PDB file of C-alpha atoms and ligand atoms in Angstrom:
ATOM      1  CA  UNK A   1     -28.308 262.528  58.719  1.00  0.00           C
ATOM      2  CA  UNK A   2     -29.741 258.829  57.991  1.00  0.00           C
ATOM      3  CA  UNK A   3     -29.208 258.598  54.155  1.00  0.00           C
ATOM      4  CA  UNK A   4     -29.685 255.702  51.630  1.00  0.00           C
ATOM      5  CA  UNK A   5     -30.479 255.349  48.168  1.00  0.00           C
ATOM      6  CA  UNK A   6     -32.332 252.576  45.894  1.00  0.00           C
ATOM      7  CA  UNK A   7     -30.037 249.910  45.129  1.00  0.00           C
ATOM      8  CA  UNK A   8     -30.135 246.594  43.216  1.00  0.00           C
ATOM      9  CA  UNK A   9     -30.473 243.305  44.395  1.00  0.00           C
ATOM     10  CA  UNK A  10     -29.320 240.948  41.662  1.00  0.00           C
ATOM     11  CA  UNK A  11     -27.364 237.401  41.556  1.00  0.00           C
ATOM     12  CA  UNK A  12     -25.097 236.253  42.691  1.00  0.00           C
ATOM     13  CA  UNK A  13     -24.938 237.929  46.295  1.00  0.00           C
ATOM     14  CA  UNK A  14     -28.658 238.963  46.468  1.00  0.00           C
ATOM     15  CA  UNK A  15     -29.466 241.256  49.827  1.00  0.00           C
ATOM     16  CA  UNK A  16     -25.841 240.963  50.889  1.00  0.00           C
ATOM     17  CA  UNK A  17     -24.841 242.399  47.273  1.00  0.00           C
ATOM     18  CA  UNK A  18     -27.557 245.592  48.130  1.00  0.00           C
ATOM     19  CA  UNK A  19     -25.988 246.397  51.380  1.00  0.00           C
ATOM     20  CA  UNK A  20     -22.550 246.293  50.017  1.00  0.00           C
ATOM     21  CA  UNK A  21     -23.788 248.584  46.975  1.00  0.00           C
ATOM     22  CA  UNK A  22     -25.372 250.926  49.589  1.00  0.00           C
ATOM     23  CA  UNK A  23     -22.008 250.968  51.973  1.00  0.00           C
ATOM     24  CA  UNK A  24     -19.646 251.782  48.803  1.00  0.00           C
ATOM     25  CA  UNK A  25     -21.887 254.890  48.558  1.00  0.00           C
ATOM     26  CA  UNK A  26     -21.337 256.075  52.055  1.00  0.00           C
ATOM     27  CA  UNK A  27     -25.253 255.090  52.664  1.00  0.00           C
ATOM     28  CA  UNK A  28     -26.228 254.263  56.211  1.00  0.00           C
ATOM     29  CA  UNK A  29     -29.640 253.003  55.089  1.00  0.00           C
ATOM     30  CA  UNK A  30     -30.981 251.526  51.865  1.00  0.00           C
ATOM     31  CA  UNK A  31     -33.749 250.588  49.660  1.00  0.00           C
ATOM     32  CA  UNK A  32     -34.751 247.348  47.350  1.00  0.00           C
ATOM     33  CA  UNK A  33     -37.125 245.626  45.196  1.00  0.00           C
ATOM     34  CA  UNK A  34     -37.530 241.970  46.307  1.00  0.00           C
ATOM     35  CA  UNK A  35     -37.293 241.165  42.335  1.00  0.00           C
ATOM     36  CA  UNK A  36     -38.121 243.121  39.256  1.00  0.00           C
ATOM     37  CA  UNK A  37     -40.933 246.063  40.190  1.00  0.00           C
ATOM     38  CA  UNK A  38     -42.898 245.222  36.832  1.00  0.00           C
ATOM     39  CA  UNK A  39     -43.276 241.471  37.647  1.00  0.00           C
ATOM     40  CA  UNK A  40     -44.225 238.796  40.125  1.00  0.00           C
ATOM     41  CA  UNK A  41     -41.285 236.509  39.703  1.00  0.00           C
ATOM     42  CA  UNK A  42     -39.549 236.114  43.199  1.00  0.00           C
ATOM     43  CA  UNK A  43     -36.587 234.027  44.207  1.00  0.00           C
ATOM     44  CA  UNK A  44     -37.060 232.086  47.480  1.00  0.00           C
ATOM     45  CA  UNK A  45     -36.047 234.209  50.597  1.00  0.00           C
ATOM     46  CA  UNK A  46     -33.554 231.069  51.106  1.00  0.00           C
ATOM     47  CA  UNK A  47     -31.826 231.813  48.070  1.00  0.00           C
ATOM     48  CA  UNK A  48     -31.299 235.725  49.091  1.00  0.00           C
ATOM     49  CA  UNK A  49     -28.390 235.923  51.386  1.00  0.00           C
ATOM     50  CA  UNK A  50     -30.131 237.038  54.021  1.00  0.00           C
ATOM     51  CA  UNK A  51     -27.762 236.154  57.081  1.00  0.00           C
ATOM     52  CA  UNK A  52     -24.998 237.531  55.192  1.00  0.00           C
ATOM     53  CA  UNK A  53     -26.784 241.035  54.625  1.00  0.00           C
ATOM     54  CA  UNK A  54     -28.135 240.921  58.352  1.00  0.00           C
ATOM     55  CA  UNK A  55     -24.676 240.578  59.419  1.00  0.00           C
ATOM     56  CA  UNK A  56     -23.102 243.109  56.937  1.00  0.00           C
ATOM     57  CA  UNK A  57     -25.470 245.400  58.317  1.00  0.00           C
ATOM     58  CA  UNK A  58     -24.864 244.940  61.972  1.00  0.00           C
ATOM     59  CA  UNK A  59     -20.745 244.971  61.449  1.00  0.00           C
ATOM     60  CA  UNK A  60     -21.431 248.481  60.319  1.00  0.00           C
ATOM     61  CA  UNK A  61     -24.106 249.433  63.114  1.00  0.00           C
ATOM     62  CA  UNK A  62     -27.112 249.869  60.626  1.00  0.00           C
ATOM     63  CA  UNK A  63     -30.183 248.543  62.309  1.00  0.00           C
ATOM     64  CA  UNK A  64     -32.364 246.663  60.064  1.00  0.00           C
ATOM     65  CA  UNK A  65     -35.127 249.079  60.098  1.00  0.00           C
ATOM     66  CA  UNK A  66     -33.647 251.450  57.606  1.00  0.00           C
ATOM     67  CA  UNK A  67     -33.475 248.689  55.178  1.00  0.00           C
ATOM     68  CA  UNK A  68     -36.619 249.583  53.200  1.00  0.00           C
ATOM     69  CA  UNK A  69     -38.512 247.189  50.795  1.00  0.00           C
ATOM     70  CA  UNK A  70     -40.468 248.803  47.992  1.00  0.00           C
ATOM     71  CA  UNK A  71     -43.296 246.774  46.915  1.00  0.00           C
ATOM     72  CA  UNK A  72     -43.521 246.919  42.987  1.00  0.00           C
ATOM     73  CA  UNK A  73     -45.444 249.202  41.073  1.00  0.00           C
ATOM     74  CA  UNK A  74     -47.547 246.559  39.613  1.00  0.00           C
ATOM     75  CA  UNK A  75     -49.537 246.204  42.523  1.00  0.00           C
ATOM     76  CA  UNK A  76     -52.712 248.659  42.058  1.00  0.00           C
ATOM     77  CA  UNK A  77     -54.549 248.526  45.339  1.00  0.00           C
ATOM     78  CA  UNK A  78     -56.745 251.154  44.210  1.00  0.00           C
ATOM     79  CA  UNK A  79     -58.128 249.359  40.871  1.00  0.00           C
ATOM     80  CA  UNK A  80     -62.033 248.200  41.519  1.00  0.00           C
ATOM     81  CA  UNK A  81     -62.327 247.994  37.645  1.00  0.00           C
ATOM     82  CA  UNK A  82     -60.769 244.481  37.028  1.00  0.00           C
ATOM     83  CA  UNK A  83     -61.155 241.721  39.851  1.00  0.00           C
ATOM     84  CA  UNK A  84     -57.983 240.239  38.701  1.00  0.00           C
ATOM     85  CA  UNK A  85     -55.988 243.172  39.516  1.00  0.00           C
ATOM     86  CA  UNK A  86     -57.512 242.887  42.849  1.00  0.00           C
ATOM     87  CA  UNK A  87     -56.706 239.556  43.564  1.00  0.00           C
ATOM     88  CA  UNK A  88     -53.144 240.204  42.332  1.00  0.00           C
ATOM     89  CA  UNK A  89     -52.856 242.746  44.673  1.00  0.00           C
ATOM     90  CA  UNK A  90     -54.098 240.877  47.332  1.00  0.00           C
ATOM     91  CA  UNK A  91     -52.018 238.173  46.731  1.00  0.00           C
ATOM     92  CA  UNK A  92     -49.181 239.517  45.990  1.00  0.00           C
ATOM     93  CA  UNK A  93     -48.938 242.085  48.715  1.00  0.00           C
ATOM     94  CA  UNK A  94     -49.372 239.266  51.374  1.00  0.00           C
ATOM     95  CA  UNK A  95     -46.536 237.489  49.839  1.00  0.00           C
ATOM     96  CA  UNK A  96     -44.331 240.897  49.786  1.00  0.00           C
ATOM     97  CA  UNK A  97     -45.410 241.510  53.649  1.00  0.00           C
ATOM     98  CA  UNK A  98     -44.045 237.888  54.380  1.00  0.00           C
ATOM     99  CA  UNK A  99     -40.742 238.453  52.507  1.00  0.00           C
ATOM    100  CA  UNK A 100     -40.508 241.901  54.383  1.00  0.00           C
ATOM    101  CA  UNK A 101     -40.771 239.935  57.697  1.00  0.00           C
ATOM    102  CA  UNK A 102     -38.419 237.011  56.695  1.00  0.00           C
ATOM    103  CA  UNK A 103     -35.844 239.364  55.584  1.00  0.00           C
ATOM    104  CA  UNK A 104     -35.934 241.102  59.087  1.00  0.00           C
ATOM    105  CA  UNK A 105     -37.132 244.191  57.494  1.00  0.00           C
ATOM    106  CA  UNK A 106     -39.509 246.561  59.032  1.00  0.00           C
ATOM    107  CA  UNK A 107     -40.833 249.321  56.326  1.00  0.00           C
ATOM    108  CA  UNK A 108     -42.813 248.263  52.954  1.00  0.00           C
ATOM    109  CA  UNK A 109     -43.549 251.375  50.994  1.00  0.00           C
ATOM    110  CA  UNK A 110     -46.111 250.725  48.862  1.00  0.00           C
ATOM    111  CA  UNK A 111     -47.907 253.048  45.959  1.00  0.00           C
ATOM    112  CA  UNK A 112     -51.739 253.543  47.057  1.00  0.00           C
ATOM    113  CA  UNK A 113     -52.206 253.206  43.276  1.00  0.00           C
ATOM    114  CA  UNK A 114     -54.581 254.621  40.503  1.00  0.00           C
ATOM    115  CA  UNK A 115     -58.557 254.438  40.444  1.00  0.00           C
ATOM    116  CA  UNK A 116     -58.397 254.203  36.464  1.00  0.00           C
ATOM    117  CA  UNK A 117     -61.774 254.774  35.194  1.00  0.00           C
ATOM    118  CA  UNK A 118     -63.645 255.581  38.280  1.00  0.00           C
ATOM    119  CA  UNK A 119     -63.237 258.576  40.946  1.00  0.00           C
ATOM    120  CA  UNK A 120     -60.839 259.116  43.649  1.00  0.00           C
ATOM    121  CA  UNK A 121     -63.191 258.566  46.448  1.00  0.00           C
ATOM    122  CA  UNK A 122     -63.790 255.176  45.135  1.00  0.00           C
ATOM    123  CA  UNK A 123     -60.223 254.239  44.813  1.00  0.00           C
ATOM    124  CA  UNK A 124     -59.574 255.365  48.330  1.00  0.00           C
ATOM    125  CA  UNK A 125     -62.531 253.159  49.456  1.00  0.00           C
ATOM    126  CA  UNK A 126     -61.156 250.317  47.318  1.00  0.00           C
ATOM    127  CA  UNK A 127     -57.440 250.740  48.562  1.00  0.00           C
ATOM    128  CA  UNK A 128     -58.693 251.019  52.247  1.00  0.00           C
ATOM    129  CA  UNK A 129     -60.748 247.579  51.715  1.00  0.00           C
ATOM    130  CA  UNK A 130     -57.696 245.927  49.987  1.00  0.00           C
ATOM    131  CA  UNK A 131     -55.491 246.616  52.667  1.00  0.00           C
ATOM    132  CA  UNK A 132     -57.862 245.403  55.373  1.00  0.00           C
ATOM    133  CA  UNK A 133     -58.365 242.457  53.420  1.00  0.00           C
ATOM    134  CA  UNK A 134     -54.906 241.296  53.921  1.00  0.00           C
ATOM    135  CA  UNK A 135     -55.513 241.476  57.912  1.00  0.00           C
ATOM    136  CA  UNK A 136     -52.870 241.713  60.618  1.00  0.00           C
ATOM    137  CA  UNK A 137     -49.341 242.125  59.323  1.00  0.00           C
ATOM    138  CA  UNK A 138     -46.493 239.578  60.633  1.00  0.00           C
ATOM    139  CA  UNK A 139     -43.710 240.769  62.971  1.00  0.00           C
ATOM    140  CA  UNK A 140     -42.968 244.623  63.341  1.00  0.00           C
ATOM    141  CA  UNK A 141     -43.956 245.067  59.502  1.00  0.00           C
ATOM    142  CA  UNK A 142     -45.365 248.398  58.786  1.00  0.00           C
ATOM    143  CA  UNK A 143     -46.820 249.419  55.478  1.00  0.00           C
ATOM    144  CA  UNK A 144     -45.637 253.004  54.288  1.00  0.00           C
ATOM    145  CA  UNK A 145     -48.083 254.555  51.945  1.00  0.00           C
ATOM    146  CA  UNK A 146     -46.371 256.977  49.352  1.00  0.00           C
ATOM    147  CA  UNK A 147     -47.542 260.526  48.967  1.00  0.00           C
ATOM    148  CA  UNK A 148     -47.976 260.332  44.864  1.00  0.00           C
ATOM    149  CA  UNK A 149     -47.486 263.040  42.352  1.00  0.00           C
ATOM    150  CA  UNK A 150     -50.894 262.836  40.646  1.00  0.00           C
ATOM    151  CA  UNK A 151     -50.081 261.508  37.268  1.00  0.00           C
ATOM    152  CA  UNK A 152     -52.799 259.729  35.761  1.00  0.00           C
ATOM    153  CA  UNK A 153     -55.157 258.703  38.175  1.00  0.00           C
ATOM    154  CA  UNK A 154     -53.197 258.230  41.271  1.00  0.00           C
ATOM    155  CA  UNK A 155     -54.653 258.709  44.601  1.00  0.00           C
ATOM    156  CA  UNK A 156     -52.800 259.473  47.864  1.00  0.00           C
ATOM    157  CA  UNK A 157     -51.698 262.979  46.255  1.00  0.00           C
ATOM    158  CA  UNK A 158     -52.689 265.019  49.192  1.00  0.00           C
ATOM    159  CA  UNK A 159     -52.107 264.489  53.140  1.00  0.00           C
ATOM    160  CA  UNK A 160     -56.215 264.341  53.426  1.00  0.00           C
ATOM    161  CA  UNK A 161     -56.621 261.387  51.010  1.00  0.00           C
ATOM    162  CA  UNK A 162     -53.944 259.354  52.609  1.00  0.00           C
ATOM    163  CA  UNK A 163     -55.522 260.100  56.109  1.00  0.00           C
ATOM    164  CA  UNK A 164     -58.533 259.110  54.747  1.00  0.00           C
ATOM    165  CA  UNK A 165     -57.157 255.670  53.980  1.00  0.00           C
ATOM    166  CA  UNK A 166     -55.170 255.390  57.019  1.00  0.00           C
ATOM    167  CA  UNK A 167     -58.192 256.289  59.239  1.00  0.00           C
ATOM    168  CA  UNK A 168     -60.411 253.300  57.519  1.00  0.00           C
ATOM    169  CA  UNK A 169     -57.993 250.596  58.574  1.00  0.00           C
ATOM    170  CA  UNK A 170     -58.637 247.979  60.926  1.00  0.00           C
ATOM    171  CA  UNK A 171     -54.923 248.053  61.977  1.00  0.00           C
ATOM    172  CA  UNK A 172     -53.300 251.422  61.978  1.00  0.00           C
ATOM    173  CA  UNK A 173     -50.682 250.936  63.858  1.00  0.00           C
ATOM    174  CA  UNK A 174     -49.068 248.950  61.119  1.00  0.00           C
ATOM    175  CA  UNK A 175     -49.060 251.451  58.814  1.00  0.00           C
ATOM    176  CA  UNK A 176     -47.343 254.808  58.279  1.00  0.00           C
ATOM    177  CA  UNK A 177     -46.281 257.304  55.623  1.00  0.00           C
ATOM    178  CA  UNK A 178     -43.291 257.799  52.885  1.00  0.00           C
ATOM    179  CA  UNK A 179     -42.974 261.269  52.047  1.00  0.00           C
ATOM    180  CA  UNK A 180     -41.453 261.576  48.666  1.00  0.00           C
ATOM    181  CA  UNK A 181     -40.281 265.273  47.578  1.00  0.00           C
ATOM    182  CA  UNK A 182     -40.433 265.028  44.072  1.00  0.00           C
ATOM    183  CA  UNK A 183     -44.174 263.806  44.613  1.00  0.00           C
ATOM    184  CA  UNK A 184     -45.073 266.433  46.941  1.00  0.00           C
ATOM    185  CA  UNK A 185     -43.673 268.936  44.894  1.00  0.00           C
ATOM    186  CA  UNK A 186     -45.517 267.656  41.657  1.00  0.00           C
ATOM    187  CA  UNK A 187     -48.791 267.445  44.109  1.00  0.00           C
ATOM    188  CA  UNK A 188     -48.706 270.915  44.396  1.00  0.00           C
ATOM    189  CA  UNK A 189     -46.890 271.658  48.113  1.00  0.00           C
ATOM    190  CA  UNK A 190     -44.269 274.075  48.527  1.00  0.00           C
ATOM    191  CA  UNK A 191     -41.331 271.939  49.838  1.00  0.00           C
ATOM    192  CA  UNK A 192     -39.259 275.224  50.072  1.00  0.00           C
ATOM    193  CA  UNK A 193     -41.054 275.793  53.343  1.00  0.00           C
ATOM    194  CA  UNK A 194     -40.408 272.298  54.748  1.00  0.00           C
ATOM    195  CA  UNK A 195     -41.760 273.241  58.029  1.00  0.00           C
ATOM    196  CA  UNK A 196     -44.789 274.391  56.903  1.00  0.00           C
ATOM    197  CA  UNK A 197     -45.232 271.075  54.948  1.00  0.00           C
ATOM    198  CA  UNK A 198     -44.482 269.228  58.117  1.00  0.00           C
ATOM    199  CA  UNK A 199     -46.736 271.208  60.422  1.00  0.00           C
ATOM    200  CA  UNK A 200     -49.594 270.450  57.794  1.00  0.00           C
ATOM    201  CA  UNK A 201     -48.590 266.850  57.773  1.00  0.00           C
ATOM    202  CA  UNK A 202     -48.812 266.697  61.591  1.00  0.00           C
ATOM    203  CA  UNK A 203     -52.098 268.646  61.507  1.00  0.00           C
ATOM    204  CA  UNK A 204     -53.543 266.191  58.957  1.00  0.00           C
ATOM    205  CA  UNK A 205     -51.781 262.955  59.684  1.00  0.00           C
ATOM    206  CA  UNK A 206     -49.805 263.184  62.539  1.00  0.00           C
ATOM    207  CA  UNK A 207     -46.186 263.224  62.379  1.00  0.00           C
ATOM    208  CA  UNK A 208     -45.686 260.174  64.457  1.00  0.00           C
ATOM    209  CA  UNK A 209     -46.787 258.413  61.221  1.00  0.00           C
ATOM    210  CA  UNK A 210     -44.062 259.859  59.127  1.00  0.00           C
ATOM    211  CA  UNK A 211     -41.833 256.995  58.480  1.00  0.00           C
ATOM    212  CA  UNK A 212     -39.684 257.088  55.708  1.00  0.00           C
ATOM    213  CA  UNK A 213     -38.717 260.059  53.436  1.00  0.00           C
ATOM    214  CA  UNK A 214     -37.917 259.882  49.975  1.00  0.00           C
ATOM    215  CA  UNK A 215     -35.441 262.781  48.947  1.00  0.00           C
ATOM    216  CA  UNK A 216     -35.342 263.583  45.370  1.00  0.00           C
ATOM    217  CA  UNK A 217     -35.144 266.587  43.233  1.00  0.00           C
ATOM    218  CA  UNK A 218     -38.136 267.066  40.527  1.00  0.00           C
ATOM    219  CA  UNK A 219     -37.785 267.891  36.584  1.00  0.00           C
ATOM    220  CA  UNK A 220     -40.986 269.637  36.880  1.00  0.00           C
ATOM    221  CA  UNK A 221     -42.569 272.888  38.700  1.00  0.00           C
ATOM    222  CA  UNK A 222     -44.790 272.269  41.720  1.00  0.00           C
ATOM    223  CA  UNK A 223     -48.177 271.191  41.027  1.00  0.00           C
ATOM    224  CA  UNK A 224     -47.215 269.778  37.600  1.00  0.00           C
ATOM    225  CA  UNK A 225     -48.575 266.352  38.347  1.00  0.00           C
ATOM    226  CA  UNK A 226     -45.739 264.561  36.432  1.00  0.00           C
ATOM    227  CA  UNK A 227     -43.621 262.431  38.913  1.00  0.00           C
ATOM    228  CA  UNK A 228     -40.069 262.729  37.226  1.00  0.00           C
ATOM    229  CA  UNK A 229     -37.107 262.541  39.431  1.00  0.00           C
ATOM    230  CA  UNK A 230     -34.246 265.022  38.776  1.00  0.00           C
ATOM    231  CA  UNK A 231     -30.671 264.688  40.460  1.00  0.00           C
ATOM    232  CA  UNK A 232     -29.880 266.587  43.583  1.00  0.00           C
ATOM    233  CA  UNK A 233     -29.582 270.400  43.130  1.00  0.00           C
ATOM    234  CA  UNK A 234     -30.361 269.665  39.424  1.00  0.00           C
ATOM    235  CA  UNK A 235     -34.173 270.043  39.405  1.00  0.00           C
ATOM    236  CA  UNK A 236     -36.876 272.787  40.457  1.00  0.00           C
ATOM    237  CA  UNK A 237     -36.422 271.829  44.162  1.00  0.00           C
ATOM    238  CA  UNK A 238     -32.742 272.799  44.480  1.00  0.00           C
ATOM    239  CA  UNK A 239     -29.949 271.524  46.448  1.00  0.00           C
ATOM    240  CA  UNK A 240     -30.551 274.106  49.558  1.00  0.00           C
ATOM    241  CA  UNK A 241     -33.746 272.966  49.882  1.00  0.00           C
ATOM    242  CA  UNK A 242     -33.237 269.584  49.820  1.00  0.00           C
ATOM    243  CA  UNK A 243     -30.178 269.900  52.186  1.00  0.00           C
ATOM    244  CA  UNK A 244     -32.752 271.684  54.554  1.00  0.00           C
ATOM    245  CA  UNK A 245     -35.182 268.772  54.281  1.00  0.00           C
ATOM    246  CA  UNK A 246     -31.857 266.289  54.862  1.00  0.00           C
ATOM    247  CA  UNK A 247     -31.179 268.355  58.084  1.00  0.00           C
ATOM    248  CA  UNK A 248     -34.385 269.447  59.438  1.00  0.00           C
ATOM    249  CA  UNK A 249     -34.370 268.508  63.167  1.00  0.00           C
ATOM    250  CA  UNK A 250     -37.933 267.434  63.397  1.00  0.00           C
ATOM    251  CA  UNK A 251     -37.187 264.401  60.534  1.00  0.00           C
ATOM    252  CA  UNK A 252     -33.708 263.952  61.945  1.00  0.00           C
ATOM    253  CA  UNK A 253     -34.542 260.166  63.048  1.00  0.00           C
ATOM    254  CA  UNK A 254     -35.978 259.598  59.808  1.00  0.00           C
ATOM    255  CA  UNK A 255     -34.277 257.490  57.285  1.00  0.00           C
ATOM    256  CA  UNK A 256     -34.158 259.172  53.929  1.00  0.00           C
ATOM    257  CA  UNK A 257     -33.655 257.506  50.369  1.00  0.00           C
ATOM    258  CA  UNK A 258     -32.410 258.783  47.380  1.00  0.00           C
ATOM    259  CA  UNK A 259     -34.176 257.829  44.102  1.00  0.00           C
ATOM    260  CA  UNK A 260     -32.547 260.110  41.680  1.00  0.00           C
ATOM    261  CA  UNK A 261     -31.845 258.958  38.052  1.00  0.00           C
ATOM    262  CA  UNK A 262     -28.482 257.365  37.077  1.00  0.00           C
ATOM    263  CA  UNK A 263     -26.476 259.605  35.007  1.00  0.00           C
ATOM    264  CA  UNK A 264     -24.985 257.888  31.825  1.00  0.00           C
ATOM    265  CA  UNK A 265     -25.656 254.548  33.174  1.00  0.00           C
ATOM    266  CA  UNK A 266     -23.742 255.460  36.409  1.00  0.00           C
ATOM    267  CA  UNK A 267     -24.860 255.706  39.987  1.00  0.00           C
ATOM    268  CA  UNK A 268     -24.749 259.354  41.513  1.00  0.00           C
ATOM    269  CA  UNK A 269     -25.404 258.180  44.881  1.00  0.00           C
ATOM    270  CA  UNK A 270     -21.878 258.600  46.277  1.00  0.00           C
ATOM    271  CA  UNK A 271     -21.775 262.267  44.952  1.00  0.00           C
ATOM    272  CA  UNK A 272     -24.911 263.038  46.208  1.00  0.00           C
ATOM    273  CA  UNK A 273     -24.748 261.795  49.556  1.00  0.00           C
ATOM    274  CA  UNK A 274     -21.284 263.477  50.094  1.00  0.00           C
ATOM    275  CA  UNK A 275     -22.851 266.878  48.914  1.00  0.00           C
ATOM    276  CA  UNK A 276     -25.863 266.544  51.397  1.00  0.00           C
ATOM    277  CA  UNK A 277     -23.790 265.437  54.218  1.00  0.00           C
ATOM    278  CA  UNK A 278     -21.251 268.193  53.642  1.00  0.00           C
ATOM    279  CA  UNK A 279     -23.704 270.512  52.566  1.00  0.00           C
ATOM    280  CA  UNK A 280     -21.358 271.731  50.068  1.00  0.00           C
ATOM    281  CA  UNK A 281     -23.266 271.350  46.081  1.00  0.00           C
ATOM    282  CA  UNK A 282     -20.709 270.152  43.630  1.00  0.00           C
ATOM    283  CA  UNK A 283     -21.951 270.352  40.175  1.00  0.00           C
ATOM    284  CA  UNK A 284     -18.576 269.907  38.520  1.00  0.00           C
ATOM    285  CA  UNK A 285     -18.545 266.332  40.376  1.00  0.00           C
ATOM    286  CA  UNK A 286     -22.074 265.148  39.268  1.00  0.00           C
ATOM    287  CA  UNK A 287     -21.386 266.433  35.643  1.00  0.00           C
ATOM    288  CA  UNK A 288     -18.226 264.473  35.225  1.00  0.00           C
ATOM    289  CA  UNK A 289     -20.243 261.151  35.149  1.00  0.00           C
ATOM    290  CA  UNK A 290     -21.590 262.340  31.681  1.00  0.00           C
ATOM    291  CA  UNK A 291     -19.869 260.786  29.188  1.00  0.00           C
ATOM    292  CA  UNK A 292     -17.764 263.142  27.170  1.00  0.00           C
ATOM    293  CA  UNK A 293     -18.892 263.609  23.743  1.00  0.00           C
ATOM    294  CA  UNK A 294     -17.203 261.455  21.448  1.00  0.00           C
ATOM    295  CA  UNK A 295     -15.839 263.093  18.162  1.00  0.00           C
ATOM    296  CA  UNK A 296     -17.869 262.673  15.042  1.00  0.00           C
ATOM    297  CA  UNK A 297     -16.165 259.639  12.676  1.00  0.00           C
TER     298      UNK A 297
HETATM  299 FE1  LIG B   1     -42.344 254.801  45.208  1.00  0.00          FE
HETATM  300 FE1  LIG B   2     -40.488 257.688  45.931  1.00  0.00          FE
HETATM  301 ZN1  LIG B   3     -41.610 258.974  41.561  1.00  0.00          ZN
END
């Protein structure tokens, strides 16, 4: 079971600190933003402790392709309404792809974006054109388009839409898919029958294009189009289903990343990863993270 989670990337250790954090939870994979996801301020790569991070990965026998990079959500490749948004998406995506290559990572997860005031077809065309505008990618970088829940005007909410983007690309070999269990549940897929989901994915997109899985429970019912992640076993997807997904033989080789919420400002990942690896749900351990109510004074 290749399991990681979303980790911080902060001063003073930067990437090295990210790897240390992941290891402290029992992860053998990780995912991070190269800076704040809501802005474009980025530290030079030379200050990010790349060598130290790579060495730490190697010492722990974790291949660098299990260090997943997530592009910031301010990139909206599907927005054709505001030219400045397109320009920012174009420029920032190129710099992010270069950073991914310089770090030595492989997979860059990207939200296909929102069509805002146009329509899904225009959004899909805009996203495809934007990806083609950045040309070939450096090194062995693969941009993984994420399956989206369908909140607001998001595109990429069905396998068909993602396939439409992929089939319009000039360099499809540099692209893949990141499947988010919370998002596809909220988009309407029945994740409880994960083999059927994989069959459909294979039929529409091809299973070889599945590169990363985001393993999250959901606070909402199937088809709610909401996108609110729940802790493992604490949402509508359930522990048993998430454990079945994590242990599915057909996706055994694929890196799975938890993006579950902190509980009272404490990371739940060590507990969630231990539960998934052991196959035993332990609600009391998760609940123990909750601050006990302070007596009223
Ligand atoms: Fe995402
Ligand atoms: Fe996700
Ligand atoms: Zn989400």
